[in-house]
Amino acid sequence: MRKKIVAGNWKMNLDLQEGIALAKELNEALTAEKPNCDVVICTPFIHLASVASVLDANLIGLGAENCADKEKGAYTGEVSAKMVKSTGAQYVILGHSERREYYKETPEILKEKVLLALANGLKVIFCIGESLEEREANKQNEVVKAELEGSVFNLSAEDFAKIVIAYEPIWAIGTGKTATAEQAEEIHAYIRGCVAEKYGAEVAENTSILYGGSCKASNAPELFAKPDIDGGLIGGASLKCADFKGIIDAWKK
Ligand code: PGA
């Protein structure tokens, strides 16, 4: 059975003290009331080691929001997958649309990042999703398939099993516009079909596909009730413990 996952993506929010305080609060809340799903928080690099030390690793996973496309060496300002792993983190988000758009991360760069993350024992939350323009031209299926083919379908089935996919329509990220549960289910089922075509039905059945884009406690139950939606990647609503826990609790409904 594939995992149900609620993952937070803090992005460039919260300073170190605020981040540690939020991680502690979440750890306490989930210790008091155990979640029905896997919970992961992805934080800025500088938070990772400190946050790792306040989380119960059996309860909450930890991830970075990015890693370098090079193994090591003279790349000023970059943080390698090995460094991420050494903080105690187990995950890394790769392919987020903000990285693709603002930092010009190409499918080839992302392919390198994915390989390095896996080689260093990190699980990858790999983001895909179409722009508003592409959705309006009804090209969403084409776009997500090309993103998978461009950066993760080169992997062996064994390595692909360490990938969590996050479908995030760009028009729904931080905009307050959520894809309807039906729209999301339709494309999640399509994505699972692409995985089945490439790796077979069993691998596809075991792949967790998360929805992201203005997911909150009020719409999470409807989204998570769909058969091909295995949880969420949460931006804005992961920055407050009560909001994030509200989404985690959607798995209890
Ligand atoms: P949002 O972001 O929940 O703030 O829309 C989701 C994401 O970009 O991962």
PDB file of C-alpha atoms and ligand atoms in Angstrom:
ATOM      1  CA  MET A   1       0.000   0.000   0.000  1.00  0.00           C
ATOM      2  CA  ARG A   2       1.280   3.439  -0.897  1.00  0.00           C
ATOM      3  CA  LYS A   3       1.886   5.984   1.815  1.00  0.00           C
ATOM      4  CA  LYS A   4      -0.401   8.857   2.669  1.00  0.00           C
ATOM      5  CA  ILE A   5       1.751  11.922   3.199  1.00  0.00           C
ATOM      6  CA  VAL A   6       1.229  15.508   4.265  1.00  0.00           C
ATOM      7  CA  ALA A   7       4.391  17.514   3.596  1.00  0.00           C
ATOM      8  CA  GLY A   8       5.033  21.147   4.454  1.00  0.00           C
ATOM      9  CA  ASN A   9       7.113  23.424   2.255  1.00  0.00           C
ATOM     10  CA  TRP A  10       8.125  26.434   4.307  1.00  0.00           C
ATOM     11  CA  LYS A  11       9.791  28.153   1.319  1.00  0.00           C
ATOM     12  CA  MET A  12      11.729  31.320   2.277  1.00  0.00           C
ATOM     13  CA  ASN A  13       9.683  32.010   5.403  1.00  0.00           C
ATOM     14  CA  LEU A  14      10.472  31.905   9.130  1.00  0.00           C
ATOM     15  CA  ASP A  15      13.845  32.778  10.636  1.00  0.00           C
ATOM     16  CA  LEU A  16      15.742  30.134  12.591  1.00  0.00           C
ATOM     17  CA  GLN A  17      14.097  30.852  15.947  1.00  0.00           C
ATOM     18  CA  GLU A  18      10.627  30.916  14.412  1.00  0.00           C
ATOM     19  CA  GLY A  19      11.336  27.700  12.550  1.00  0.00           C
ATOM     20  CA  ILE A  20      12.536  25.866  15.660  1.00  0.00           C
ATOM     21  CA  ALA A  21       9.487  27.094  17.592  1.00  0.00           C
ATOM     22  CA  LEU A  22       7.100  25.855  14.874  1.00  0.00           C
ATOM     23  CA  ALA A  23       8.858  22.474  14.647  1.00  0.00           C
ATOM     24  CA  LYS A  24       8.621  22.053  18.445  1.00  0.00           C
ATOM     25  CA  GLU A  25       4.959  23.006  18.466  1.00  0.00           C
ATOM     26  CA  LEU A  26       4.161  20.550  15.692  1.00  0.00           C
ATOM     27  CA  ASN A  27       6.165  17.798  17.359  1.00  0.00           C
ATOM     28  CA  GLU A  28       4.211  18.310  20.588  1.00  0.00           C
ATOM     29  CA  ALA A  29       0.860  18.416  18.818  1.00  0.00           C
ATOM     30  CA  LEU A  30       1.526  15.183  16.924  1.00  0.00           C
ATOM     31  CA  THR A  31       2.977  13.442  19.995  1.00  0.00           C
ATOM     32  CA  ALA A  32      -0.259  14.238  21.826  1.00  0.00           C
ATOM     33  CA  GLU A  33      -2.397  13.093  18.909  1.00  0.00           C
ATOM     34  CA  LYS A  34      -0.789  10.660  16.481  1.00  0.00           C
ATOM     35  CA  PRO A  35      -1.368  11.359  12.783  1.00  0.00           C
ATOM     36  CA  ASN A  36      -3.007   8.865  10.396  1.00  0.00           C
ATOM     37  CA  CYS A  37      -0.452   9.664   7.697  1.00  0.00           C
ATOM     38  CA  ASP A  38       3.248  10.339   7.263  1.00  0.00           C
ATOM     39  CA  VAL A  39       4.130  13.942   8.048  1.00  0.00           C
ATOM     40  CA  VAL A  40       7.170  15.711   6.604  1.00  0.00           C
ATOM     41  CA  ILE A  41       8.368  19.285   6.941  1.00  0.00           C
ATOM     42  CA  CYS A  42      10.707  20.792   4.373  1.00  0.00           C
ATOM     43  CA  THR A  43      12.647  23.771   5.601  1.00  0.00           C
ATOM     44  CA  PRO A  44      15.359  26.178   4.468  1.00  0.00           C
ATOM     45  CA  PHE A  45      18.857  24.642   4.614  1.00  0.00           C
ATOM     46  CA  ILE A  46      19.953  26.652   7.616  1.00  0.00           C
ATOM     47  CA  HIS A  47      17.090  25.289   9.723  1.00  0.00           C
ATOM     48  CA  LEU A  48      17.677  21.614   9.017  1.00  0.00           C
ATOM     49  CA  ALA A  49      20.177  20.591  11.704  1.00  0.00           C
ATOM     50  CA  SER A  50      18.416  22.501  14.473  1.00  0.00           C
ATOM     51  CA  VAL A  51      14.964  21.309  13.445  1.00  0.00           C
ATOM     52  CA  ALA A  52      16.245  17.710  13.235  1.00  0.00           C
ATOM     53  CA  SER A  53      17.285  17.929  16.868  1.00  0.00           C
ATOM     54  CA  VAL A  54      13.795  18.915  18.079  1.00  0.00           C
ATOM     55  CA  LEU A  55      11.739  16.460  15.967  1.00  0.00           C
ATOM     56  CA  ASP A  56      10.861  12.908  16.889  1.00  0.00           C
ATOM     57  CA  ALA A  57      12.077  11.278  13.677  1.00  0.00           C
ATOM     58  CA  ASN A  58       9.544   8.459  14.058  1.00  0.00           C
ATOM     59  CA  LEU A  59       6.754  11.000  13.978  1.00  0.00           C
ATOM     60  CA  ILE A  60       7.838  13.723  11.573  1.00  0.00           C
ATOM     61  CA  GLY A  61      10.151  13.465   8.579  1.00  0.00           C
ATOM     62  CA  LEU A  62      12.433  16.315   7.604  1.00  0.00           C
ATOM     63  CA  GLY A  63      13.441  17.543   4.187  1.00  0.00           C
ATOM     64  CA  ALA A  64      15.245  20.303   2.325  1.00  0.00           C
ATOM     65  CA  GLU A  65      13.627  22.439  -0.354  1.00  0.00           C
ATOM     66  CA  ASN A  66      16.456  22.006  -2.841  1.00  0.00           C
ATOM     67  CA  CYS A  67      19.968  20.635  -3.260  1.00  0.00           C
ATOM     68  CA  ALA A  68      22.856  21.216  -5.649  1.00  0.00           C
ATOM     69  CA  ASP A  69      23.234  19.581  -9.046  1.00  0.00           C
ATOM     70  CA  LYS A  70      26.923  18.943  -8.348  1.00  0.00           C
ATOM     71  CA  GLU A  71      28.445  16.480  -5.951  1.00  0.00           C
ATOM     72  CA  LYS A  72      30.968  18.776  -4.233  1.00  0.00           C
ATOM     73  CA  GLY A  73      33.653  21.349  -4.812  1.00  0.00           C
ATOM     74  CA  ALA A  74      34.008  24.969  -5.869  1.00  0.00           C
ATOM     75  CA  TYR A  75      30.329  25.946  -6.143  1.00  0.00           C
ATOM     76  CA  THR A  76      30.086  28.926  -3.820  1.00  0.00           C
ATOM     77  CA  GLY A  77      26.790  29.139  -1.997  1.00  0.00           C
ATOM     78  CA  GLU A  78      25.517  25.709  -3.010  1.00  0.00           C
ATOM     79  CA  VAL A  79      24.443  22.920  -0.636  1.00  0.00           C
ATOM     80  CA  SER A  80      25.013  19.314  -1.697  1.00  0.00           C
ATOM     81  CA  ALA A  81      22.696  16.351  -1.222  1.00  0.00           C
ATOM     82  CA  LYS A  82      25.328  14.790   1.057  1.00  0.00           C
ATOM     83  CA  MET A  83      25.292  17.903   3.261  1.00  0.00           C
ATOM     84  CA  VAL A  84      21.489  17.800   3.426  1.00  0.00           C
ATOM     85  CA  LYS A  85      21.591  14.144   4.435  1.00  0.00           C
ATOM     86  CA  SER A  86      24.215  14.835   7.120  1.00  0.00           C
ATOM     87  CA  THR A  87      21.809  17.161   8.962  1.00  0.00           C
ATOM     88  CA  GLY A  88      19.438  14.261   9.646  1.00  0.00           C
ATOM     89  CA  ALA A  89      17.033  15.127   6.818  1.00  0.00           C
ATOM     90  CA  GLN A  90      15.524  12.246   4.848  1.00  0.00           C
ATOM     91  CA  TYR A  91      13.808  14.111   2.014  1.00  0.00           C
ATOM     92  CA  VAL A  92      14.390  16.821  -0.547  1.00  0.00           C
ATOM     93  CA  ILE A  93      11.882  18.688  -2.704  1.00  0.00           C
ATOM     94  CA  LEU A  94      13.075  18.946  -6.300  1.00  0.00           C
ATOM     95  CA  GLY A  95      11.506  20.445  -9.389  1.00  0.00           C
ATOM     96  CA  HIS A  96       9.314  22.961  -7.602  1.00  0.00           C
ATOM     97  CA  SER A  97       7.853  25.394 -10.141  1.00  0.00           C
ATOM     98  CA  GLU A  98       9.436  28.329  -8.279  1.00  0.00           C
ATOM     99  CA  ARG A  99      12.865  26.763  -8.806  1.00  0.00           C
ATOM    100  CA  ARG A 100      12.103  25.976 -12.437  1.00  0.00           C
ATOM    101  CA  GLU A 101      10.821  29.477 -13.118  1.00  0.00           C
ATOM    102  CA  TYR A 102      12.926  31.859 -10.990  1.00  0.00           C
ATOM    103  CA  TYR A 103      16.181  29.881 -10.926  1.00  0.00           C
ATOM    104  CA  LYS A 104      15.934  28.433 -14.411  1.00  0.00           C
ATOM    105  CA  GLU A 105      16.230  24.809 -13.341  1.00  0.00           C
ATOM    106  CA  THR A 106      15.943  22.759 -16.507  1.00  0.00           C
ATOM    107  CA  PRO A 107      14.876  19.102 -16.791  1.00  0.00           C
ATOM    108  CA  GLU A 108      18.569  18.175 -17.237  1.00  0.00           C
ATOM    109  CA  ILE A 109      19.627  20.018 -14.077  1.00  0.00           C
ATOM    110  CA  LEU A 110      16.777  18.381 -12.163  1.00  0.00           C
ATOM    111  CA  LYS A 111      17.775  14.975 -13.446  1.00  0.00           C
ATOM    112  CA  GLU A 112      21.251  15.486 -11.953  1.00  0.00           C
ATOM    113  CA  LYS A 113      19.786  16.681  -8.662  1.00  0.00           C
ATOM    114  CA  VAL A 114      17.492  13.658  -8.435  1.00  0.00           C
ATOM    115  CA  LEU A 115      20.394  11.261  -9.073  1.00  0.00           C
ATOM    116  CA  LEU A 116      22.572  12.935  -6.440  1.00  0.00           C
ATOM    117  CA  ALA A 117      19.741  13.011  -3.894  1.00  0.00           C
ATOM    118  CA  LEU A 118      19.077   9.290  -4.353  1.00  0.00           C
ATOM    119  CA  ALA A 119      22.782   8.435  -4.325  1.00  0.00           C
ATOM    120  CA  ASN A 120      22.985  10.132  -0.933  1.00  0.00           C
ATOM    121  CA  GLY A 121      20.033   8.267   0.536  1.00  0.00           C
ATOM    122  CA  LEU A 122      17.443  11.040   0.307  1.00  0.00           C
ATOM    123  CA  LYS A 123      13.877  10.468  -0.811  1.00  0.00           C
ATOM    124  CA  VAL A 124      12.729  12.943  -3.434  1.00  0.00           C
ATOM    125  CA  ILE A 125       9.464  14.851  -3.526  1.00  0.00           C
ATOM    126  CA  PHE A 126       9.420  15.639  -7.224  1.00  0.00           C
ATOM    127  CA  CYS A 127       7.097  18.459  -8.297  1.00  0.00           C
ATOM    128  CA  ILE A 128       5.346  18.701 -11.644  1.00  0.00           C
ATOM    129  CA  GLY A 129       2.494  20.857 -12.881  1.00  0.00           C
ATOM    130  CA  GLU A 130       1.262  23.098 -15.648  1.00  0.00           C
ATOM    131  CA  SER A 131       0.891  26.871 -15.936  1.00  0.00           C
ATOM    132  CA  LEU A 132      -2.467  28.609 -16.385  1.00  0.00           C
ATOM    133  CA  GLU A 133      -1.709  29.118 -20.064  1.00  0.00           C
ATOM    134  CA  GLU A 134      -1.003  25.425 -20.529  1.00  0.00           C
ATOM    135  CA  ARG A 135      -4.170  24.448 -18.646  1.00  0.00           C
ATOM    136  CA  GLU A 136      -6.232  26.795 -20.784  1.00  0.00           C
ATOM    137  CA  ALA A 137      -4.741  25.194 -23.897  1.00  0.00           C
ATOM    138  CA  ASN A 138      -5.630  21.780 -22.397  1.00  0.00           C
ATOM    139  CA  LYS A 139      -1.952  20.779 -22.392  1.00  0.00           C
ATOM    140  CA  GLN A 140      -1.692  19.737 -18.744  1.00  0.00           C
ATOM    141  CA  ASN A 141      -1.282  16.021 -19.454  1.00  0.00           C
ATOM    142  CA  GLU A 142       1.425  16.631 -22.020  1.00  0.00           C
ATOM    143  CA  VAL A 143       3.274  18.957 -19.630  1.00  0.00           C
ATOM    144  CA  VAL A 144       3.317  16.637 -16.619  1.00  0.00           C
ATOM    145  CA  LYS A 145       4.321  13.641 -18.729  1.00  0.00           C
ATOM    146  CA  ALA A 146       7.220  15.576 -20.267  1.00  0.00           C
ATOM    147  CA  GLU A 147       8.345  16.667 -16.788  1.00  0.00           C
ATOM    148  CA  LEU A 148       8.404  13.059 -15.609  1.00  0.00           C
ATOM    149  CA  GLU A 149      10.197  11.892 -18.747  1.00  0.00           C
ATOM    150  CA  GLY A 150      12.691  14.738 -18.510  1.00  0.00           C
ATOM    151  CA  SER A 151      13.937  14.116 -14.991  1.00  0.00           C
ATOM    152  CA  VAL A 152      12.776  10.865 -13.332  1.00  0.00           C
ATOM    153  CA  PHE A 153      11.742   8.262 -15.915  1.00  0.00           C
ATOM    154  CA  ASN A 154      15.432   7.523 -16.512  1.00  0.00           C
ATOM    155  CA  LEU A 155      15.544   5.877 -13.056  1.00  0.00           C
ATOM    156  CA  SER A 156      15.449   2.150 -12.419  1.00  0.00           C
ATOM    157  CA  ALA A 157      12.193   0.864 -10.896  1.00  0.00           C
ATOM    158  CA  GLU A 158      14.069   0.358  -7.630  1.00  0.00           C
ATOM    159  CA  ASP A 159      15.145   4.007  -7.530  1.00  0.00           C
ATOM    160  CA  PHE A 160      11.796   5.283  -8.760  1.00  0.00           C
ATOM    161  CA  ALA A 161      10.261   3.704  -5.657  1.00  0.00           C
ATOM    162  CA  LYS A 162      12.068   6.415  -3.623  1.00  0.00           C
ATOM    163  CA  ILE A 163      10.233   9.188  -5.471  1.00  0.00           C
ATOM    164  CA  VAL A 164       7.090  10.878  -4.210  1.00  0.00           C
ATOM    165  CA  ILE A 165       5.357  12.890  -6.910  1.00  0.00           C
ATOM    166  CA  ALA A 166       3.712  16.222  -6.109  1.00  0.00           C
ATOM    167  CA  TYR A 167       1.282  17.531  -8.697  1.00  0.00           C
ATOM    168  CA  GLU A 168       1.124  21.300  -8.278  1.00  0.00           C
ATOM    169  CA  PRO A 169      -0.719  23.319 -10.905  1.00  0.00           C
ATOM    170  CA  ILE A 170       1.230  26.592 -11.014  1.00  0.00           C
ATOM    171  CA  TRP A 171      -1.998  28.599 -11.211  1.00  0.00           C
ATOM    172  CA  ALA A 172      -3.031  27.216  -7.810  1.00  0.00           C
ATOM    173  CA  ILE A 173       0.208  27.890  -5.900  1.00  0.00           C
ATOM    174  CA  GLY A 174      -0.173  30.665  -3.367  1.00  0.00           C
ATOM    175  CA  THR A 175      -3.100  32.092  -5.310  1.00  0.00           C
ATOM    176  CA  GLY A 176      -5.966  30.839  -3.182  1.00  0.00           C
ATOM    177  CA  LYS A 177      -7.266  29.049  -6.304  1.00  0.00           C
ATOM    178  CA  THR A 178      -7.333  25.318  -5.683  1.00  0.00           C
ATOM    179  CA  ALA A 179      -7.872  22.811  -8.433  1.00  0.00           C
ATOM    180  CA  THR A 180     -11.237  21.196  -7.800  1.00  0.00           C
ATOM    181  CA  ALA A 181     -11.003  17.710  -6.342  1.00  0.00           C
ATOM    182  CA  GLU A 182     -12.292  16.382  -9.672  1.00  0.00           C
ATOM    183  CA  GLN A 183      -9.679  18.297 -11.699  1.00  0.00           C
ATOM    184  CA  ALA A 184      -6.938  17.074  -9.376  1.00  0.00           C
ATOM    185  CA  GLU A 185      -8.168  13.460  -9.399  1.00  0.00           C
ATOM    186  CA  GLU A 186      -8.322  13.424 -13.170  1.00  0.00           C
ATOM    187  CA  ILE A 187      -4.700  14.404 -13.609  1.00  0.00           C
ATOM    188  CA  HIS A 188      -3.472  12.313 -10.654  1.00  0.00           C
ATOM    189  CA  ALA A 189      -5.039   9.271 -12.319  1.00  0.00           C
ATOM    190  CA  TYR A 190      -3.342  10.259 -15.574  1.00  0.00           C
ATOM    191  CA  ILE A 191       0.033  10.597 -13.796  1.00  0.00           C
ATOM    192  CA  ARG A 192      -0.415   7.171 -12.190  1.00  0.00           C
ATOM    193  CA  GLY A 193      -1.181   5.829 -15.655  1.00  0.00           C
ATOM    194  CA  CYS A 194       2.096   7.281 -16.974  1.00  0.00           C
ATOM    195  CA  VAL A 195       3.976   5.583 -14.127  1.00  0.00           C
ATOM    196  CA  ALA A 196       2.182   2.301 -14.881  1.00  0.00           C
ATOM    197  CA  GLU A 197       3.084   2.556 -18.552  1.00  0.00           C
ATOM    198  CA  LYS A 198       6.741   3.109 -17.679  1.00  0.00           C
ATOM    199  CA  TYR A 199       7.241   0.886 -14.613  1.00  0.00           C
ATOM    200  CA  GLY A 200       4.185  -1.393 -14.490  1.00  0.00           C
ATOM    201  CA  ALA A 201       1.011  -1.481 -12.442  1.00  0.00           C
ATOM    202  CA  GLU A 202       2.592  -2.519  -9.153  1.00  0.00           C
ATOM    203  CA  VAL A 203       5.076   0.368  -9.039  1.00  0.00           C
ATOM    204  CA  ALA A 204       2.272   2.762 -10.025  1.00  0.00           C
ATOM    205  CA  GLU A 205       0.037   1.468  -7.241  1.00  0.00           C
ATOM    206  CA  ASN A 206       2.836   2.021  -4.735  1.00  0.00           C
ATOM    207  CA  THR A 207       3.683   5.581  -5.835  1.00  0.00           C
ATOM    208  CA  SER A 208       2.392   8.371  -3.595  1.00  0.00           C
ATOM    209  CA  ILE A 209       1.088  11.336  -5.585  1.00  0.00           C
ATOM    210  CA  LEU A 210       0.497  14.479  -3.547  1.00  0.00           C
ATOM    211  CA  TYR A 211      -1.580  17.495  -4.516  1.00  0.00           C
ATOM    212  CA  GLY A 212      -0.217  20.996  -3.924  1.00  0.00           C
ATOM    213  CA  GLY A 213      -1.566  24.479  -4.506  1.00  0.00           C
ATOM    214  CA  SER A 214      -3.636  26.404  -1.970  1.00  0.00           C
ATOM    215  CA  CYS A 215      -4.435  23.220  -0.058  1.00  0.00           C
ATOM    216  CA  LYS A 216      -5.887  24.015   3.360  1.00  0.00           C
ATOM    217  CA  ALA A 217      -7.864  22.359   6.152  1.00  0.00           C
ATOM    218  CA  SER A 218     -11.148  23.320   4.494  1.00  0.00           C
ATOM    219  CA  ASN A 219     -10.477  21.670   1.118  1.00  0.00           C
ATOM    220  CA  ALA A 220      -8.102  18.865   2.140  1.00  0.00           C
ATOM    221  CA  PRO A 221     -10.804  16.322   3.118  1.00  0.00           C
ATOM    222  CA  GLU A 222     -12.440  16.509  -0.311  1.00  0.00           C
ATOM    223  CA  LEU A 223      -9.100  16.298  -2.131  1.00  0.00           C
ATOM    224  CA  PHE A 224      -7.760  13.441   0.021  1.00  0.00           C
ATOM    225  CA  ALA A 225     -10.981  11.454  -0.435  1.00  0.00           C
ATOM    226  CA  LYS A 226     -10.112  10.929  -4.107  1.00  0.00           C
ATOM    227  CA  PRO A 227      -8.580   7.544  -4.895  1.00  0.00           C
ATOM    228  CA  ASP A 228      -5.441   8.851  -6.627  1.00  0.00           C
ATOM    229  CA  ILE A 229      -4.684  11.737  -4.252  1.00  0.00           C
ATOM    230  CA  ASP A 230      -2.353  10.447  -1.550  1.00  0.00           C
ATOM    231  CA  GLY A 231      -1.866  13.637   0.431  1.00  0.00           C
ATOM    232  CA  GLY A 232      -0.632  17.174  -0.013  1.00  0.00           C
ATOM    233  CA  LEU A 233       2.405  19.406  -0.397  1.00  0.00           C
ATOM    234  CA  ILE A 234       1.499  22.460   1.620  1.00  0.00           C
ATOM    235  CA  GLY A 235       3.044  25.921   1.362  1.00  0.00           C
ATOM    236  CA  GLY A 236       1.263  28.790   3.112  1.00  0.00           C
ATOM    237  CA  ALA A 237      -0.815  26.590   5.387  1.00  0.00           C
ATOM    238  CA  SER A 238       2.277  24.781   6.723  1.00  0.00           C
ATOM    239  CA  LEU A 239       3.538  27.918   8.463  1.00  0.00           C
ATOM    240  CA  LYS A 240       1.137  27.718  11.404  1.00  0.00           C
ATOM    241  CA  CYS A 241       0.832  24.590  13.509  1.00  0.00           C
ATOM    242  CA  ALA A 242      -2.970  24.693  13.747  1.00  0.00           C
ATOM    243  CA  ASP A 243      -3.408  25.175   9.985  1.00  0.00           C
ATOM    244  CA  PHE A 244      -0.997  22.370   9.135  1.00  0.00           C
ATOM    245  CA  LYS A 245      -2.481  20.028  11.725  1.00  0.00           C
ATOM    246  CA  GLY A 246      -5.918  20.762  10.296  1.00  0.00           C
ATOM    247  CA  ILE A 247      -4.711  19.339   6.981  1.00  0.00           C
ATOM    248  CA  ILE A 248      -3.048  16.328   8.636  1.00  0.00           C
ATOM    249  CA  ASP A 249      -6.348  15.654  10.418  1.00  0.00           C
ATOM    250  CA  ALA A 250      -8.125  15.550   7.065  1.00  0.00           C
ATOM    251  CA  TRP A 251      -6.902  11.925   6.933  1.00  0.00           C
ATOM    252  CA  LYS A 252      -9.047  11.219   9.987  1.00  0.00           C
ATOM    253  CA  LYS A 253     -12.282  12.270   8.307  1.00  0.00           C
TER     254      LYS A 253
HETATM  255  P1  PGA B   1       0.704  26.908  -1.378  1.00  0.00           P
HETATM  256  O1  PGA B   1       2.088  26.316  -1.962  1.00  0.00           O
HETATM  257  O2  PGA B   1       0.118  25.823  -0.491  1.00  0.00           O
HETATM  258  O3  PGA B   1       1.092  28.125  -0.619  1.00  0.00           O
HETATM  259  O4  PGA B   1      -0.182  27.186  -2.559  1.00  0.00           O
HETATM  260  C1  PGA B   1       2.230  24.979  -2.295  1.00  0.00           C
HETATM  261  C2  PGA B   1       3.633  24.735  -2.818  1.00  0.00           C
HETATM  262  O5  PGA B   1       4.135  25.548  -3.599  1.00  0.00           O
HETATM  263  O6  PGA B   1       4.287  23.719  -2.473  1.00  0.00           O
END
